[in-house]
Amino acid sequence: MYPREQIVREWLDSHDIPYTIYYHPESPTIEIAKQYWLPDGSLHCKNLFFRNHKGNRHYLVCFDCDKDLDIHQLEQKLHQGKLTFASPQRMERYLGLEPGSVSPFGLINDKEHHVTLFLDKKIKEMELLSFHPNDSRATLVIARPDFERYLQILGNPLEFLEI
């Protein structure tokens, strides 16, 4: 067990949210992670952390790892002006994470609900979802209803988008 992953497991366990987890070599990118994912039927998600042009709003965007994200289209959908990737310092400040380990489980560390979560609508159709548990040396698989319960308990702003 790794410290950041342990925090996720303890949080989920304390809220009786079931999941499975497996370990593998460090996989900070989708291309590397694909080498180690198990054929478990889950939708493996890509997670990107952005800030708006003023730097006063932050967004976590999660979508099917096999899709490409057009940042300009995302900017139009969010109506927040130009988006840029958030710096490692902002990632640490708002999600308690470092590059290569971003996931919706970082929202556990966002006590003030500063980060808005945007999920691909495709996520609503899936039975199982996979994310890093805040450490790229593991993959956490969670049933969609349990993931939705997790998000509801956290209370961060959430919106579904067509990506």
mmCIF file of C-alpha atoms in Angstrom:
data_model
loop_
_atom_site.group_PDB
_atom_site.id
_atom_site.type_symbol
_atom_site.label_atom_id
_atom_site.label_comp_id
_atom_site.label_asym_id
_atom_site.label_seq_id
_atom_site.Cartn_x
_atom_site.Cartn_y
_atom_site.Cartn_z
ATOM 1 C CA MET A 1 0.000 0.000 0.000
ATOM 2 C CA TYR A 2 1.169 3.531 -0.800
ATOM 3 C CA PRO A 3 0.311 6.595 1.367
ATOM 4 C CA ARG A 4 -1.995 8.392 -1.093
ATOM 5 C CA GLU A 5 -3.632 5.167 -2.189
ATOM 6 C CA GLN A 6 -4.106 4.200 1.469
ATOM 7 C CA ILE A 7 -6.000 7.445 2.099
ATOM 8 C CA VAL A 8 -8.380 6.581 -0.751
ATOM 9 C CA ARG A 9 -8.909 3.033 0.522
ATOM 10 C CA GLU A 10 -9.513 4.210 4.082
ATOM 11 C CA TRP A 11 -11.981 6.871 2.895
ATOM 12 C CA LEU A 12 -13.923 4.387 0.741
ATOM 13 C CA ASP A 13 -13.871 1.746 3.497
ATOM 14 C CA SER A 14 -15.116 4.242 6.085
ATOM 15 C CA HIS A 15 -18.087 5.026 3.803
ATOM 16 C CA ASP A 16 -18.773 1.352 2.986
ATOM 17 C CA ILE A 17 -18.088 1.891 -0.702
ATOM 18 C CA PRO A 18 -16.868 -1.339 -2.350
ATOM 19 C CA TYR A 19 -14.027 -1.460 -4.880
ATOM 20 C CA THR A 20 -11.232 -3.694 -6.075
ATOM 21 C CA ILE A 21 -7.638 -2.665 -6.475
ATOM 22 C CA TYR A 22 -4.593 -4.118 -8.155
ATOM 23 C CA TYR A 23 -0.988 -3.052 -8.267
ATOM 24 C CA HIS A 24 1.427 -2.659 -11.163
ATOM 25 C CA PRO A 25 4.550 -0.697 -12.088
ATOM 26 C CA GLU A 26 4.284 3.088 -12.062
ATOM 27 C CA SER A 27 2.073 4.226 -14.950
ATOM 28 C CA PRO A 28 1.891 8.015 -15.173
ATOM 29 C CA THR A 29 0.455 7.986 -18.719
ATOM 30 C CA ILE A 30 -2.378 6.114 -20.403
ATOM 31 C CA GLU A 31 0.053 4.545 -22.878
ATOM 32 C CA ILE A 32 2.090 3.016 -20.054
ATOM 33 C CA ALA A 33 -0.952 2.068 -17.970
ATOM 34 C CA LYS A 34 -2.528 0.127 -20.856
ATOM 35 C CA GLN A 35 0.308 -2.385 -20.543
ATOM 36 C CA TYR A 36 -0.828 -3.304 -17.018
ATOM 37 C CA TRP A 37 -4.597 -2.966 -16.968
ATOM 38 C CA LEU A 38 -6.498 -6.162 -16.403
ATOM 39 C CA PRO A 39 -9.310 -7.133 -18.795
ATOM 40 C CA ASP A 40 -11.928 -6.454 -16.119
ATOM 41 C CA GLY A 41 -14.607 -4.860 -18.315
ATOM 42 C CA SER A 42 -14.208 -1.430 -16.744
ATOM 43 C CA LEU A 43 -13.998 1.891 -18.526
ATOM 44 C CA HIS A 44 -10.477 3.158 -17.923
ATOM 45 C CA CYS A 45 -10.637 6.906 -17.458
ATOM 46 C CA LYS A 46 -8.241 9.672 -18.369
ATOM 47 C CA ASN A 47 -8.160 12.554 -15.906
ATOM 48 C CA LEU A 48 -6.953 16.070 -16.715
ATOM 49 C CA PHE A 49 -6.683 19.019 -14.335
ATOM 50 C CA PHE A 50 -7.199 22.518 -15.753
ATOM 51 C CA ARG A 51 -7.438 26.082 -14.562
ATOM 52 C CA ASN A 52 -9.213 28.998 -16.199
ATOM 53 C CA HIS A 53 -7.318 31.952 -17.652
ATOM 54 C CA LYS A 54 -7.660 33.965 -14.429
ATOM 55 C CA GLY A 55 -6.409 31.061 -12.325
ATOM 56 C CA ASN A 56 -9.343 31.347 -9.936
ATOM 57 C CA ARG A 57 -11.301 28.265 -11.090
ATOM 58 C CA HIS A 58 -10.102 24.688 -11.404
ATOM 59 C CA TYR A 59 -11.603 21.776 -13.294
ATOM 60 C CA LEU A 60 -11.037 18.054 -13.226
ATOM 61 C CA VAL A 61 -12.164 16.437 -16.474
ATOM 62 C CA CYS A 62 -12.607 12.645 -16.641
ATOM 63 C CA PHE A 63 -13.357 10.729 -19.812
ATOM 64 C CA ASP A 64 -12.804 7.478 -21.697
ATOM 65 C CA CYS A 65 -9.054 7.014 -22.070
ATOM 66 C CA ASP A 66 -9.491 6.045 -25.728
ATOM 67 C CA LYS A 67 -11.027 9.424 -26.585
ATOM 68 C CA ASP A 68 -9.149 12.582 -27.436
ATOM 69 C CA LEU A 69 -10.090 15.815 -25.735
ATOM 70 C CA ASP A 70 -10.350 18.946 -27.851
ATOM 71 C CA ILE A 71 -9.460 21.678 -25.368
ATOM 72 C CA HIS A 72 -10.962 24.401 -27.564
ATOM 73 C CA GLN A 73 -14.320 22.597 -27.615
ATOM 74 C CA LEU A 74 -14.097 22.156 -23.860
ATOM 75 C CA GLU A 75 -13.454 25.887 -23.458
ATOM 76 C CA GLN A 76 -16.617 26.624 -25.455
ATOM 77 C CA LYS A 77 -18.696 24.222 -23.353
ATOM 78 C CA LEU A 78 -17.446 25.630 -20.045
ATOM 79 C CA HIS A 79 -17.706 29.322 -21.020
ATOM 80 C CA GLN A 80 -14.702 30.118 -18.827
ATOM 81 C CA GLY A 81 -12.353 31.499 -21.450
ATOM 82 C CA LYS A 82 -9.001 29.952 -22.209
ATOM 83 C CA LEU A 83 -8.063 26.827 -20.233
ATOM 84 C CA THR A 84 -4.561 25.695 -19.418
ATOM 85 C CA PHE A 85 -3.252 22.687 -17.580
ATOM 86 C CA ALA A 86 -2.910 23.454 -13.893
ATOM 87 C CA SER A 87 0.621 23.528 -12.521
ATOM 88 C CA PRO A 88 1.978 20.798 -10.254
ATOM 89 C CA GLN A 89 1.758 23.320 -7.391
ATOM 90 C CA ARG A 90 -1.951 23.887 -7.997
ATOM 91 C CA MET A 91 -2.490 20.147 -8.332
ATOM 92 C CA GLU A 92 -0.863 19.633 -4.926
ATOM 93 C CA ARG A 93 -2.756 22.548 -3.362
ATOM 94 C CA TYR A 94 -6.252 21.615 -4.528
ATOM 95 C CA LEU A 95 -6.108 17.834 -4.996
ATOM 96 C CA GLY A 96 -3.134 16.813 -2.874
ATOM 97 C CA LEU A 97 -1.680 15.074 -5.934
ATOM 98 C CA GLU A 98 1.298 15.140 -8.243
ATOM 99 C CA PRO A 99 1.396 14.851 -12.044
ATOM 100 C CA GLY A 100 0.701 11.352 -13.316
ATOM 101 C CA SER A 101 -1.591 10.449 -10.429
ATOM 102 C CA VAL A 102 -4.621 12.680 -11.037
ATOM 103 C CA SER A 103 -7.992 11.071 -10.440
ATOM 104 C CA PRO A 104 -11.397 11.960 -9.019
ATOM 105 C CA PHE A 105 -10.176 10.469 -5.743
ATOM 106 C CA GLY A 106 -8.057 13.593 -5.318
ATOM 107 C CA LEU A 107 -11.326 15.367 -4.526
ATOM 108 C CA ILE A 108 -11.102 13.762 -1.076
ATOM 109 C CA ASN A 109 -8.466 16.433 -0.390
ATOM 110 C CA ASP A 110 -10.585 19.318 -1.739
ATOM 111 C CA LYS A 111 -12.376 20.120 1.513
ATOM 112 C CA GLU A 112 -13.557 23.530 0.287
ATOM 113 C CA HIS A 113 -15.018 22.161 -2.983
ATOM 114 C CA HIS A 114 -12.835 24.444 -5.044
ATOM 115 C CA VAL A 115 -12.584 21.985 -7.965
ATOM 116 C CA THR A 116 -15.474 21.395 -10.366
ATOM 117 C CA LEU A 117 -15.671 17.886 -11.790
ATOM 118 C CA PHE A 118 -16.693 17.299 -15.395
ATOM 119 C CA LEU A 119 -17.450 13.730 -16.418
ATOM 120 C CA ASP A 120 -17.943 12.358 -19.894
ATOM 121 C CA LYS A 121 -21.586 11.340 -20.379
ATOM 122 C CA LYS A 122 -20.329 7.899 -21.435
ATOM 123 C CA ILE A 123 -19.489 7.250 -17.774
ATOM 124 C CA LYS A 124 -23.231 7.140 -17.009
ATOM 125 C CA GLU A 125 -23.568 4.112 -19.318
ATOM 126 C CA MET A 126 -20.786 1.994 -17.829
ATOM 127 C CA GLU A 127 -21.089 -0.643 -15.121
ATOM 128 C CA LEU A 128 -17.470 -0.445 -13.938
ATOM 129 C CA LEU A 129 -14.966 2.416 -13.923
ATOM 130 C CA SER A 130 -11.197 2.416 -13.376
ATOM 131 C CA PHE A 131 -9.002 5.180 -11.996
ATOM 132 C CA HIS A 132 -5.644 5.574 -10.306
ATOM 133 C CA PRO A 133 -6.262 5.720 -6.543
ATOM 134 C CA ASN A 134 -4.107 8.892 -6.380
ATOM 135 C CA ASP A 135 -1.023 6.807 -7.106
ATOM 136 C CA SER A 136 -0.087 5.591 -10.584
ATOM 137 C CA ARG A 137 1.220 2.272 -9.223
ATOM 138 C CA ALA A 138 -2.303 0.945 -8.745
ATOM 139 C CA THR A 139 -5.682 0.803 -10.465
ATOM 140 C CA LEU A 140 -8.946 0.993 -8.541
ATOM 141 C CA VAL A 141 -12.075 -0.495 -10.105
ATOM 142 C CA ILE A 142 -15.419 0.727 -8.813
ATOM 143 C CA ALA A 143 -19.021 0.105 -9.860
ATOM 144 C CA ARG A 144 -20.608 3.215 -11.354
ATOM 145 C CA PRO A 145 -23.383 3.444 -8.707
ATOM 146 C CA ASP A 146 -20.734 3.266 -5.978
ATOM 147 C CA PHE A 147 -18.679 5.937 -7.744
ATOM 148 C CA GLU A 148 -21.782 8.140 -7.967
ATOM 149 C CA ARG A 149 -22.358 7.634 -4.245
ATOM 150 C CA TYR A 150 -18.740 8.629 -3.591
ATOM 151 C CA LEU A 151 -19.236 11.850 -5.570
ATOM 152 C CA GLN A 152 -22.514 12.615 -3.829
ATOM 153 C CA ILE A 153 -20.898 12.284 -0.400
ATOM 154 C CA LEU A 154 -18.033 14.592 -1.413
ATOM 155 C CA GLY A 155 -20.351 17.282 -2.757
ATOM 156 C CA ASN A 156 -18.033 18.930 -5.298
ATOM 157 C CA PRO A 157 -19.753 20.685 -8.193
ATOM 158 C CA LEU A 158 -20.346 18.095 -10.922
ATOM 159 C CA GLU A 159 -21.500 18.235 -14.513
ATOM 160 C CA PHE A 160 -21.746 15.671 -17.284
ATOM 161 C CA LEU A 161 -20.478 16.700 -20.726
ATOM 162 C CA GLU A 162 -20.387 15.178 -24.172
ATOM 163 C CA ILE A 163 -16.684 14.666 -24.793
#
